[in-house]
Short mmCIF file of C-alpha atoms in Angstrom, two decimals:
data_model
loop_
_atom_site.label_atom_id
_atom_site.label_comp_id
_atom_site.label_asym_id
_atom_site.label_seq_id
_atom_site.Cartn_x
_atom_site.Cartn_y
_atom_site.Cartn_z
CA MET U 693 -0.14 -0.11 -0.30
CA GLY U 694 1.31 3.22 -1.31
CA ASP U 695 1.37 6.56 1.70
CA LEU U 696 -2.58 7.95 1.35
CA ASN U 697 -3.05 11.26 -0.28
CA GLU U 698 -5.67 13.89 1.30
CA GLU U 699 -7.85 13.73 -1.56
CA TYR U 700 -8.87 11.41 -4.52
CA ASP U 701 -10.71 11.64 -7.57
CA ILE U 702 -12.78 8.39 -6.80
CA VAL U 703 -12.91 6.27 -3.87
CA VAL U 704 -13.77 2.82 -4.65
CA VAL U 705 -15.12 0.66 -1.47
CA GLY U 706 -14.60 -3.21 -2.18
CA THR U 707 -12.26 -5.02 -4.11
CA GLY U 708 -14.94 -7.08 -6.19
CA LEU U 709 -14.47 -7.79 -9.83
CA THR U 710 -16.98 -5.04 -10.81
CA GLU U 711 -14.77 -2.29 -8.35
CA CYS U 712 -11.59 -3.57 -9.55
CA ILE U 713 -12.18 -3.25 -13.25
CA LEU U 714 -13.71 0.19 -12.61
CA SER U 715 -10.93 1.28 -10.39
CA GLY U 716 -8.30 -0.42 -13.28
CA VAL U 717 -10.06 1.70 -15.92
CA PHE U 718 -10.00 5.07 -13.82
CA GLY U 719 -6.82 4.27 -12.86
CA SER U 720 -5.76 4.18 -16.84
CA GLU U 721 -7.51 7.23 -17.69
CA GLY U 722 -5.15 9.18 -15.05
CA LYS U 723 -7.74 9.79 -12.17
CA LYS U 724 -6.55 9.43 -8.42
CA VAL U 725 -8.13 6.50 -7.26
CA LEU U 726 -8.13 4.82 -3.55
CA ASN U 727 -9.83 1.50 -3.25
CA ILE U 728 -10.42 0.17 0.21
CA ASP U 729 -11.84 -3.49 1.61
CA ALA U 730 -12.74 -4.53 4.83
CA ASN U 731 -11.44 -8.17 4.20
CA SER U 732 -8.05 -9.01 4.46
CA TYR U 733 -7.88 -10.64 0.81
CA TYR U 734 -8.68 -9.27 -2.39
CA GLY U 735 -11.96 -9.89 -4.13
CA GLY U 736 -15.40 -9.32 -1.67
CA GLU U 737 -17.60 -12.35 -2.97
CA SER U 738 -15.62 -12.87 -6.40
CA ALA U 739 -12.57 -13.83 -3.90
CA SER U 740 -10.85 -17.08 -4.06
CA LEU U 741 -10.06 -18.21 -0.72
CA ASN U 742 -7.27 -21.12 0.60
CA MET U 743 -8.50 -23.84 2.37
CA PHE U 744 -7.61 -22.20 6.20
CA ASP U 745 -9.83 -18.81 5.16
CA MET U 746 -12.47 -20.86 3.78
CA TRP U 747 -12.58 -23.15 6.93
CA LYS U 748 -12.61 -19.94 9.02
CA LYS U 749 -15.28 -18.68 6.55
CA PHE U 750 -18.26 -21.44 6.37
CA ARG U 751 -16.64 -23.85 9.39
CA TRP U 752 -15.95 -21.16 12.47
CA SER U 753 -18.83 -19.13 14.78
CA GLU U 754 -19.28 -15.69 14.56
CA ASP U 755 -17.89 -15.33 17.73
CA GLN U 756 -14.51 -17.07 16.61
CA ARG U 757 -13.61 -15.02 13.67
CA ARG U 758 -14.06 -12.02 16.13
CA GLN U 759 -12.19 -13.43 18.18
CA GLU U 760 -9.23 -14.50 15.97
CA ASP U 761 -9.53 -10.95 14.64
CA GLN U 762 -8.82 -9.50 18.05
CA ARG U 763 -6.08 -12.04 18.69
CA LYS U 764 -4.26 -11.06 15.44
CA LYS U 765 -4.71 -7.05 16.54
CA ASP U 766 -3.59 -8.35 20.21
CA ILE U 767 -0.04 -10.46 18.42
CA GLU U 768 0.67 -7.11 16.40
CA THR U 769 0.65 -5.08 19.51
CA MET U 770 2.59 -7.44 21.47
CA GLU U 771 5.12 -7.36 18.11
CA ASN U 772 5.72 -3.83 18.16
CA GLU U 773 5.72 -3.64 21.81
CA GLU U 774 8.92 -6.14 22.00
CA ARG U 775 10.31 -4.36 18.86
CA GLU U 776 10.77 -1.44 20.62
CA ALA U 777 11.67 -2.72 23.97
CA GLU U 778 14.34 -5.22 22.03
CA GLU U 779 15.60 -2.04 20.11
CA LYS U 780 16.14 0.28 23.57
CA ARG U 781 17.84 -3.01 25.66
CA ARG U 782 20.43 -3.06 22.22
CA ALA U 783 21.01 0.63 21.88
CA ALA U 784 21.52 0.60 26.07
CA ALA U 785 23.83 -2.55 25.72
CA LYS U 786 25.84 -0.36 22.91
CA GLU U 787 25.98 2.39 24.92
CA ALA U 788 27.44 0.52 27.77
CA GLY U 789 29.98 -1.60 25.78
CA ASP U 790 28.16 -4.65 26.40
CA ASP U 791 28.98 -7.97 24.22
CA SER U 792 26.95 -10.03 26.05
CA TYR U 793 23.70 -8.83 24.58
CA LYS U 794 21.16 -11.39 23.41
CA PRO U 795 17.60 -10.75 22.43
CA LEU U 796 15.27 -12.27 24.91
CA PRO U 797 12.50 -14.37 23.87
CA LYS U 798 9.13 -13.66 22.55
CA GLY U 799 6.32 -13.83 24.76
CA GLU U 800 3.55 -16.49 24.89
CA ARG U 801 1.22 -15.51 21.86
CA PRO U 802 -2.68 -16.21 22.46
CA PRO U 803 -4.41 -19.48 20.97
CA GLN U 804 -5.95 -19.32 17.64
CA ALA U 805 -9.60 -19.18 18.05
CA GLY U 806 -11.13 -21.65 16.01
CA PRO U 807 -10.04 -25.52 14.66
CA ASN U 808 -7.74 -25.84 11.21
CA PRO U 809 -8.95 -27.68 8.19
CA PRO U 810 -8.75 -31.48 8.54
CA GLU U 811 -5.02 -32.76 7.79
CA HIS U 812 -6.19 -34.65 4.26
CA TYR U 813 -6.63 -31.29 3.06
CA GLY U 814 -3.03 -29.78 4.28
CA LYS U 815 -1.36 -29.55 7.78
CA ASP U 816 0.05 -25.88 7.33
CA MET U 817 -0.56 -22.65 5.76
CA ARG U 818 1.92 -23.53 3.19
CA SER U 819 -0.14 -26.45 2.03
CA TRP U 820 -3.56 -24.57 2.59
CA ASN U 821 -1.93 -22.24 -0.03
CA GLN U 822 -2.50 -24.69 -2.53
CA TRP U 823 -6.12 -24.22 -2.26
CA HIS U 824 -7.91 -21.62 -4.69
CA ILE U 825 -11.39 -21.97 -3.85
CA SER U 826 -13.91 -19.25 -5.57
CA LEU U 827 -16.72 -18.33 -4.14
CA ILE U 828 -18.62 -17.93 -6.93
CA PRO U 829 -19.40 -20.19 -9.75
CA LYS U 830 -18.23 -18.47 -12.84
CA PHE U 831 -16.80 -19.05 -16.14
CA LEU U 832 -15.31 -16.26 -18.53
CA MET U 833 -17.62 -16.97 -22.26
CA ALA U 834 -14.21 -17.32 -24.66
CA ASP U 835 -15.32 -14.22 -26.97
CA GLY U 836 -17.68 -12.71 -24.15
CA GLU U 837 -16.94 -8.83 -22.62
CA LEU U 838 -15.17 -9.27 -19.83
CA THR U 839 -12.30 -11.50 -22.12
CA ARG U 840 -12.09 -8.38 -24.61
CA ILE U 841 -11.32 -5.95 -21.28
CA LEU U 842 -8.79 -8.20 -19.97
CA HIS U 843 -7.17 -8.34 -23.18
CA GLN U 844 -7.70 -4.50 -24.30
CA THR U 845 -6.47 -3.54 -20.60
CA GLY U 846 -3.32 -5.85 -20.69
CA VAL U 847 -4.48 -7.82 -17.86
CA THR U 848 -3.97 -10.99 -19.75
CA ASN U 849 -0.25 -10.33 -19.49
CA TYR U 850 -0.39 -11.44 -15.98
CA ILE U 851 -3.11 -14.24 -15.50
CA GLU U 852 -3.45 -17.17 -17.57
CA LEU U 853 -6.53 -18.31 -18.55
CA LEU U 854 -7.90 -22.15 -20.11
CA SER U 855 -10.52 -23.90 -21.63
CA VAL U 856 -12.57 -25.33 -19.77
CA GLY U 857 -13.22 -28.99 -20.99
CA GLY U 858 -17.30 -29.21 -21.48
CA SER U 859 -20.20 -27.96 -21.57
CA PHE U 860 -23.01 -30.47 -20.51
CA VAL U 861 -26.83 -30.54 -20.26
CA VAL U 862 -28.62 -33.30 -18.31
CA LYS U 863 -31.67 -34.99 -20.05
CA LYS U 864 -33.15 -37.55 -18.09
CA GLY U 865 -30.58 -37.84 -15.60
CA VAL U 866 -28.00 -38.35 -18.18
CA PRO U 867 -25.30 -35.29 -19.30
CA SER U 868 -24.77 -34.83 -22.87
CA ARG U 869 -22.31 -32.36 -24.66
CA VAL U 870 -24.34 -29.11 -26.02
CA PRO U 871 -24.24 -29.31 -29.86
CA SER U 872 -23.28 -25.99 -31.68
CA THR U 873 -22.69 -26.94 -34.92
CA ARG U 874 -24.72 -28.38 -37.57
CA MET U 875 -22.42 -31.34 -37.11
CA GLU U 876 -22.96 -31.56 -33.63
CA ALA U 877 -26.65 -31.59 -33.78
CA VAL U 878 -26.94 -34.49 -36.15
CA LYS U 879 -24.70 -37.01 -33.53
CA SER U 880 -26.30 -35.47 -30.38
CA PRO U 881 -28.46 -37.55 -28.26
CA LEU U 882 -30.22 -34.08 -26.74
CA VAL U 883 -31.80 -34.41 -30.51
CA SER U 884 -34.63 -36.37 -31.49
CA THR U 885 -33.99 -37.35 -35.51
CA MET U 886 -36.71 -35.82 -36.34
CA GLN U 887 -35.76 -32.28 -34.80
CA LYS U 888 -32.06 -32.90 -36.13
CA TYR U 889 -33.01 -31.14 -39.35
CA TYR U 890 -34.67 -27.79 -37.83
CA MET U 891 -32.01 -27.68 -35.31
CA GLN U 892 -29.04 -27.66 -37.85
CA ASN U 893 -31.27 -24.70 -39.91
CA PHE U 894 -30.92 -22.82 -36.35
CA LEU U 895 -27.20 -23.66 -35.89
CA GLN U 896 -26.76 -22.07 -39.53
CA PHE U 897 -28.93 -19.22 -39.02
CA ILE U 898 -27.03 -18.54 -35.97
CA ALA U 899 -23.39 -19.37 -37.90
CA ASN U 900 -24.14 -16.77 -40.42
CA TYR U 901 -25.97 -14.02 -38.71
CA LYS U 902 -24.78 -10.47 -39.21
CA GLU U 903 -26.55 -7.98 -38.13
CA GLU U 904 -25.29 -5.52 -41.11
CA ASP U 905 -26.29 -8.02 -44.03
CA ALA U 906 -29.73 -8.63 -44.72
CA SER U 907 -28.28 -11.65 -46.64
CA THR U 908 -28.22 -13.77 -43.33
CA HIS U 909 -31.47 -12.44 -41.62
CA LYS U 910 -34.69 -14.69 -42.10
CA SER U 911 -37.22 -12.40 -43.68
CA ASP U 912 -40.42 -14.10 -41.66
CA LEU U 913 -38.15 -13.65 -38.43
CA ASN U 914 -38.11 -10.18 -37.02
CA LEU U 915 -35.92 -9.78 -33.71
CA ASP U 916 -37.50 -6.57 -32.36
CA LYS U 917 -40.93 -7.30 -32.76
CA ASN U 918 -41.07 -11.25 -32.52
CA THR U 919 -40.58 -12.98 -29.48
CA MET U 920 -38.04 -16.17 -28.64
CA ARG U 921 -40.98 -18.21 -28.27
CA GLU U 922 -42.29 -16.99 -31.72
CA ALA U 923 -38.84 -17.69 -33.19
CA TYR U 924 -38.42 -21.25 -32.17
CA LYS U 925 -41.84 -21.79 -33.68
CA ILE U 926 -40.52 -20.34 -36.98
CA PHE U 927 -37.64 -22.50 -37.41
CA GLY U 928 -39.73 -25.79 -36.25
CA LEU U 929 -38.02 -26.42 -33.26
CA ASP U 930 -40.04 -28.22 -30.25
CA SER U 931 -40.60 -27.61 -26.70
CA TRP U 932 -37.20 -29.71 -25.44
CA THR U 933 -34.73 -28.41 -27.93
CA SER U 934 -36.22 -25.10 -27.28
CA GLU U 935 -35.40 -25.38 -23.67
CA PHE U 936 -31.74 -26.84 -23.81
CA ILE U 937 -30.92 -23.79 -26.64
CA GLY U 938 -32.57 -20.90 -24.54
CA HIS U 939 -31.19 -22.73 -21.08
CA ALA U 940 -27.98 -23.98 -22.36
CA MET U 941 -26.70 -22.14 -24.94
CA ALA U 942 -28.46 -18.72 -24.12
CA LEU U 943 -27.73 -19.42 -20.71
CA TYR U 944 -31.15 -18.50 -19.22
CA SER U 945 -32.23 -19.64 -15.56
CA ASP U 946 -35.78 -19.76 -16.19
CA ASP U 947 -38.29 -19.77 -19.02
CA SER U 948 -39.56 -15.76 -18.82
CA TYR U 949 -37.07 -14.79 -21.61
CA LEU U 950 -40.05 -16.71 -24.11
CA ASP U 951 -42.56 -13.91 -24.54
CA ARG U 952 -39.47 -10.95 -24.64
CA PRO U 953 -37.74 -9.70 -27.98
CA ALA U 954 -35.73 -12.50 -29.98
CA ARG U 955 -32.65 -9.84 -30.13
CA GLU U 956 -31.13 -10.66 -27.18
CA PRO U 957 -31.54 -14.59 -27.24
CA ILE U 958 -30.32 -14.52 -30.32
CA GLU U 959 -27.31 -12.22 -29.76
CA ARG U 960 -26.24 -14.64 -26.30
CA ILE U 961 -26.62 -18.00 -28.24
CA ILE U 962 -24.11 -16.55 -31.08
CA LEU U 963 -22.38 -15.35 -28.19
CA TYR U 964 -21.77 -18.98 -26.82
CA VAL U 965 -21.30 -20.37 -30.79
CA LYS U 966 -18.79 -17.92 -31.10
CA SER U 967 -17.14 -18.58 -27.75
CA MET U 968 -17.12 -22.04 -28.60
CA ALA U 969 -15.63 -21.99 -32.19
CA ARG U 970 -12.22 -20.42 -30.13
CA PHE U 971 -11.23 -23.54 -28.44
CA GLY U 972 -13.78 -26.22 -29.63
CA ASN U 973 -14.21 -27.94 -26.00
CA SER U 974 -16.49 -25.58 -24.30
CA PRO U 975 -17.49 -21.44 -24.54
CA TYR U 976 -16.12 -21.11 -21.61
CA ILE U 977 -12.68 -20.41 -19.56
CA PHE U 978 -11.35 -19.71 -16.14
CA PRO U 979 -7.97 -18.40 -15.17
CA ILE U 980 -5.37 -20.49 -13.21
CA TYR U 981 -5.36 -19.89 -9.51
CA GLY U 982 -9.21 -18.81 -9.37
CA LEU U 983 -11.21 -16.36 -9.96
CA GLY U 984 -9.51 -14.34 -7.12
CA GLU U 985 -7.06 -13.40 -9.88
CA LEU U 986 -9.37 -11.36 -11.89
CA PRO U 987 -9.88 -8.58 -9.42
CA GLU U 988 -6.16 -8.62 -8.05
CA ARG U 989 -5.28 -8.37 -11.34
CA PHE U 990 -7.17 -5.50 -12.15
CA SER U 991 -5.87 -4.15 -8.63
CA PHE U 992 -2.54 -4.59 -10.14
CA LEU U 993 -3.30 -2.09 -13.00
CA SER U 994 -4.94 0.29 -11.13
CA ALA U 995 -1.67 0.46 -8.91
CA VAL U 996 0.87 0.55 -11.92
CA TYR U 997 -1.30 4.13 -12.86
CA GLY U 998 -0.69 5.28 -9.35
CA GLY U 999 -3.90 3.96 -7.44
CA THR U 1000 -4.03 3.33 -4.03
CA TYR U 1001 -5.33 -0.01 -2.23
CA ALA U 1002 -5.91 -0.52 1.39
CA LEU U 1003 -7.11 -3.54 2.49
CA ASN U 1004 -8.38 -4.25 6.47
CA THR U 1005 -9.56 -0.86 6.03
CA PRO U 1006 -13.52 -0.85 6.50
CA LEU U 1007 -15.29 2.24 5.78
CA GLN U 1008 -16.80 4.16 8.67
CA GLU U 1009 -18.74 6.66 6.82
CA ILE U 1010 -19.24 8.91 3.84
CA LEU U 1011 -18.99 12.19 4.45
CA TYR U 1012 -21.82 14.74 2.20
CA ASP U 1013 -21.17 18.56 1.39
CA ASP U 1014 -24.20 21.32 2.22
CA SER U 1015 -25.90 20.08 -1.30
CA GLY U 1016 -25.92 16.61 -0.02
CA ARG U 1017 -23.07 15.23 -2.37
CA VAL U 1018 -20.07 13.36 -1.28
CA SER U 1019 -17.39 15.35 0.14
CA GLY U 1020 -14.93 12.71 1.48
CA VAL U 1021 -14.74 9.29 3.66
CA LYS U 1022 -13.98 8.42 7.10
CA PHE U 1023 -12.03 5.35 7.92
CA PRO U 1024 -9.02 3.96 10.00
CA HIS U 1025 -5.95 4.62 8.84
CA PRO U 1026 -4.98 0.87 7.76
CA ILE U 1027 -1.56 1.17 9.37
CA THR U 1028 -2.45 3.12 12.50
CA LYS U 1029 -5.54 2.67 12.67
CA GLU U 1030 -6.47 6.50 13.54
CA GLU U 1031 -9.52 7.81 12.26
CA THR U 1032 -8.87 9.35 8.87
CA VAL U 1033 -10.73 11.62 6.65
CA ILE U 1034 -10.05 11.56 2.82
CA LYS U 1035 -11.37 13.81 0.53
CA THR U 1036 -13.39 12.93 -2.56
CA LYS U 1037 -16.34 13.65 -5.11
CA LYS U 1038 -17.57 10.46 -6.08
CA VAL U 1039 -17.51 7.33 -4.20
CA ILE U 1040 -18.11 3.36 -5.91
CA ALA U 1041 -18.77 0.87 -3.15
CA ASP U 1042 -20.24 -2.85 -3.35
CA PRO U 1043 -23.88 -3.24 -2.15
CA THR U 1044 -22.51 -5.14 1.15
CA TYR U 1045 -21.35 -1.85 3.00
CA PHE U 1046 -24.66 -1.19 2.89
CA LEU U 1047 -26.42 -3.68 4.35
CA GLY U 1048 -29.96 -2.76 5.85
CA ASP U 1049 -30.28 0.85 4.61
CA SER U 1050 -33.12 0.49 2.55
CA LYS U 1051 -33.13 3.55 1.27
CA ARG U 1052 -29.37 2.31 -1.18
CA ILE U 1053 -30.15 -1.31 -1.36
CA ARG U 1054 -33.08 -3.49 -1.69
CA ALA U 1055 -32.89 -7.39 -2.44
CA THR U 1056 -34.30 -8.99 -5.37
CA GLY U 1057 -33.93 -12.80 -4.41
CA LYS U 1058 -31.82 -15.02 -2.60
CA LEU U 1059 -29.24 -18.04 -4.02
CA VAL U 1060 -28.18 -20.93 -2.71
CA ARG U 1061 -24.79 -22.12 -3.79
CA ALA U 1062 -22.55 -25.24 -2.63
CA ILE U 1063 -18.84 -25.36 -2.76
CA CYS U 1064 -17.63 -29.23 -2.55
CA ILE U 1065 -14.51 -30.82 -2.44
CA LEU U 1066 -14.48 -33.83 -4.12
CA ASP U 1067 -11.91 -37.02 -4.33
CA HIS U 1068 -13.44 -38.38 -7.28
CA PRO U 1069 -13.94 -36.94 -11.37
CA VAL U 1070 -17.86 -36.51 -11.94
CA GLU U 1071 -19.26 -39.11 -14.21
CA GLY U 1072 -21.11 -39.24 -17.42
CA THR U 1073 -18.51 -36.41 -18.31
CA ASP U 1074 -16.22 -37.80 -20.81
CA ASN U 1075 -13.55 -37.75 -18.15
CA VAL U 1076 -13.05 -34.37 -18.94
CA GLU U 1077 -11.05 -32.14 -15.83
CA SER U 1078 -13.29 -29.52 -15.99
CA ALA U 1079 -16.42 -28.91 -17.00
CA GLN U 1080 -20.21 -26.80 -16.60
CA ILE U 1081 -23.14 -28.89 -16.37
CA ILE U 1082 -26.85 -27.13 -16.58
CA ILE U 1083 -29.52 -29.48 -15.09
CA PRO U 1084 -32.76 -27.77 -16.81
CA ALA U 1085 -35.97 -26.68 -14.43
CA SER U 1086 -37.81 -29.08 -16.33
CA GLN U 1087 -36.02 -32.06 -15.45
CA THR U 1088 -35.96 -31.34 -11.82
CA GLY U 1089 -39.50 -29.96 -11.43
CA ARG U 1090 -38.36 -26.44 -10.71
CA LYS U 1091 -38.93 -23.08 -12.13
CA HIS U 1092 -35.00 -22.42 -12.33
CA ASP U 1093 -32.24 -24.74 -13.49
CA ILE U 1094 -29.32 -25.77 -11.08
CA TYR U 1095 -25.72 -25.26 -12.58
CA ILE U 1096 -22.92 -27.14 -11.96
CA SER U 1097 -19.32 -26.18 -12.67
CA VAL U 1098 -16.34 -28.81 -11.89
CA LEU U 1099 -12.73 -27.88 -11.95
CA SER U 1100 -9.56 -29.67 -11.04
CA SER U 1101 -5.69 -29.71 -9.98
CA VAL U 1102 -5.26 -28.42 -14.57
CA PHE U 1103 -6.18 -25.15 -12.83
CA ASN U 1104 -4.09 -25.09 -9.88
CA VAL U 1105 -7.18 -24.61 -7.83
CA CYS U 1106 -6.77 -27.72 -5.46
CA PRO U 1107 -4.02 -30.51 -5.18
CA LYS U 1108 -3.89 -33.64 -7.38
CA GLY U 1109 -6.24 -35.70 -6.49
CA PHE U 1110 -8.75 -33.46 -5.44
CA TYR U 1111 -11.82 -31.23 -7.69
CA LEU U 1112 -13.78 -28.53 -7.11
CA ALA U 1113 -17.13 -28.44 -7.46
CA SER U 1114 -20.01 -25.76 -7.03
CA VAL U 1115 -23.36 -25.83 -7.50
CA SER U 1116 -25.93 -23.18 -7.46
CA THR U 1117 -29.83 -21.93 -8.40
CA VAL U 1118 -31.78 -19.20 -7.20
CA LEU U 1119 -33.66 -20.43 -4.37
CA GLU U 1120 -37.66 -20.92 -4.53
CA ASP U 1121 -38.31 -21.37 -1.29
CA PRO U 1122 -39.43 -18.10 0.14
CA GLU U 1123 -38.63 -19.77 3.87
CA GLY U 1124 -35.29 -20.54 2.58
CA GLY U 1125 -35.61 -23.42 5.00
CA ASN U 1126 -34.08 -26.56 3.34
CA PRO U 1127 -31.51 -25.49 1.12
CA HIS U 1128 -29.43 -28.67 0.73
CA GLN U 1129 -32.84 -29.93 -0.70
CA GLU U 1130 -32.78 -26.82 -3.37
CA LEU U 1131 -29.53 -28.65 -4.54
CA GLU U 1132 -30.40 -31.73 -4.57
CA ALA U 1133 -30.37 -32.94 -7.74
CA GLY U 1134 -26.90 -31.13 -8.40
CA PHE U 1135 -25.75 -33.31 -5.64
CA GLU U 1136 -27.09 -36.45 -7.22
CA ARG U 1137 -25.17 -35.92 -10.15
CA LEU U 1138 -21.78 -35.21 -8.44
CA GLY U 1139 -21.91 -38.39 -6.46
CA LEU U 1140 -23.24 -36.63 -3.33
CA GLY U 1141 -26.72 -37.16 -3.23
CA SER U 1142 -28.92 -37.95 0.03
CA GLY U 1143 -26.42 -36.71 1.54
CA ARG U 1144 -23.51 -39.07 1.04
CA LEU U 1145 -19.98 -37.53 1.70
CA GLY U 1146 -16.58 -39.47 1.43
CA GLU U 1147 -14.32 -39.16 3.99
CA LYS U 1148 -12.07 -36.43 2.29
CA GLU U 1149 -15.39 -34.69 0.53
CA GLU U 1150 -16.89 -31.83 1.77
CA LYS U 1151 -19.53 -29.33 1.27
CA PHE U 1152 -19.72 -25.74 1.90
CA ILE U 1153 -23.35 -24.20 2.02
CA SER U 1154 -24.20 -20.74 2.13
CA VAL U 1155 -27.58 -18.50 0.86
CA VAL U 1156 -26.84 -15.17 -0.54
CA ASP U 1157 -29.39 -11.90 -1.14
CA ILE U 1158 -29.31 -10.52 -4.23
CA TYR U 1159 -28.97 -6.58 -4.44
CA GLU U 1160 -29.11 -3.75 -6.85
CA PRO U 1161 -29.14 0.07 -6.25
CA VAL U 1162 -32.23 1.96 -5.55
CA GLU U 1163 -30.77 4.88 -6.72
CA ASP U 1164 -28.85 5.68 -10.06
CA GLY U 1165 -26.07 7.46 -7.84
CA THR U 1166 -26.28 10.80 -10.05
CA ARG U 1167 -27.89 12.40 -7.09
CA ASP U 1168 -25.59 12.26 -4.41
CA ASN U 1169 -22.64 10.81 -6.02
CA VAL U 1170 -22.45 7.26 -4.48
CA PHE U 1171 -22.72 4.69 -7.13
CA ILE U 1172 -23.16 1.36 -6.22
CA SER U 1173 -22.63 -1.85 -8.13
CA ARG U 1174 -25.24 -4.90 -8.28
CA SER U 1175 -24.49 -8.49 -6.70
CA TYR U 1176 -22.69 -11.60 -8.60
CA ASP U 1177 -26.59 -12.73 -10.28
CA ALA U 1178 -27.24 -16.29 -10.78
CA ALA U 1179 -25.53 -16.85 -14.31
CA THR U 1180 -22.96 -18.98 -15.16
CA HIS U 1181 -20.68 -15.99 -16.67
CA PHE U 1182 -19.72 -12.61 -16.33
CA GLU U 1183 -21.55 -10.91 -19.04
CA SER U 1184 -23.71 -9.04 -16.98
CA THR U 1185 -21.18 -8.23 -14.42
CA THR U 1186 -19.37 -6.11 -17.40
CA ASP U 1187 -23.00 -4.35 -18.27
CA ASP U 1188 -22.95 -3.18 -14.69
CA VAL U 1189 -19.31 -1.91 -14.78
CA LYS U 1190 -20.46 -0.15 -18.16
CA ASP U 1191 -23.61 1.45 -16.68
CA ILE U 1192 -21.56 2.48 -13.49
CA TYR U 1193 -18.87 4.13 -15.46
CA LYS U 1194 -21.56 5.99 -17.79
CA ARG U 1195 -23.46 7.18 -14.32
CA VAL U 1196 -19.79 8.85 -12.95
CA GLU U 1197 -18.75 9.85 -16.51
CA GLY U 1198 -21.92 10.76 -18.15
CA LYS U 1199 -19.94 8.89 -21.47
CA ASP U 1200 -20.02 5.35 -22.47
CA LEU U 1201 -17.04 3.36 -21.52
CA VAL U 1202 -14.38 2.99 -24.65
CA ILE U 1203 -11.53 0.87 -23.47
CA LYS U 1204 -8.80 1.26 -25.93
CA GLU U 1205 -6.24 -1.40 -26.49
CA ARG U 1206 -3.26 -0.83 -24.56
CA LYS U 1207 0.35 -2.58 -25.92
CA GLU U 1208 2.42 -1.32 -23.29
CA GLN U 1209 1.99 -1.28 -19.50
CA PRO U 1210 3.95 1.71 -17.56
CA GLU U 1211 6.03 0.42 -15.17
CA GLU U 1212 4.75 0.09 -11.33
CA GLN U 1213 4.77 3.31 -9.49
#
């Protein structure tokens, strides 16, 4: 962390992916940016945790976490006092010409407040650091907006992205690869014999479509007037073929899109097919060492342009001038812990810093997520080391799909012999009484059905609220991001980035490709 200035153009609160992209973009445009986060790690809700932090987050009580935070502060105080005392003893011995000086042994440290992870996950911090467990189950679309931003900003110079091994959809309990070309449609068990012809025609239309070339359009289909339900009918696609196209290619989690204009679903299917064509195995890519690499590398981008980051620094208060607009922020100094006021006229923040403030944020739903540690590969996925598996709602009697993502040690997210799998869906029970049951179909696909867990396997289940800002932020210059949604990818996140940028700057975000990166300041 660099020295704090008295004033910044923008203060960003939180180090989630949305916030860090914006920090990097504004920093590269020459703005002075300060980014603070109450956590001890980058990423917020989009972080990747080592095994110790994972255990602390999900297996320690709130009291244990609070005691551990206090323990660390106490140890820091003890170390500072011991250091000062030792410096005085050393100086006194030197002044007295005493050659027998030896440092005193360090005092006994208070014990750790909570348990360590089981030894089969590692015995010390070095082995726990082999785990990079992403808190949100999302992949990047290979031809998506976030991937373009990574390339254009030069962040790909600092991370390595690998193709995910396969994209599957489940029908009658059996996963099959999602076809994205005419030839794949012919061979796919997902498509009935009668539907193969219609599916081929549809995929040919998708492959050829160019908005600017009327010859690639379908004369009886108006993307802005016809609904997607009508589009499927025009192509002769039946209910099941339409469902897996809409859910496994357009990646909608429910059927509400069917009665909206066809343009957005068609554009999403085109994105899927183009992303699939990039690598061939699947349309998805994922960073080595987990999703936490993304916010961390965008924070590095901001830093090389002079941005300042401060972890373990909770926001205490936003200050306003007489007109009701932001004038500054207050927080404990990250080193001295003294109350610090920084001047700024704009604040960007993630919604978790405004929990309980109904004037700032509102909840729009809940997601249930389970992060699973497996000691075996997932059956029915062609022995791939990584995969995305979608269980459509119709296969489970639900309203929303269940998503499964699987990763292996190939991505350096876990030691060899283990797999990381995430199961997630929209929580449909308004009372939220049995989140485990809402994911049961996903657990069965992973071999963890009916509560089964192997000796070295684990489930970390959480229910999270989805928030959006109540206002657009232009009234007082407090701009709040959206929570990460149920989608399997980050396209909605980049939409939020562009939306916030336009509200802050009053113009569209245009990222120019940076062929050379400045040296770190």
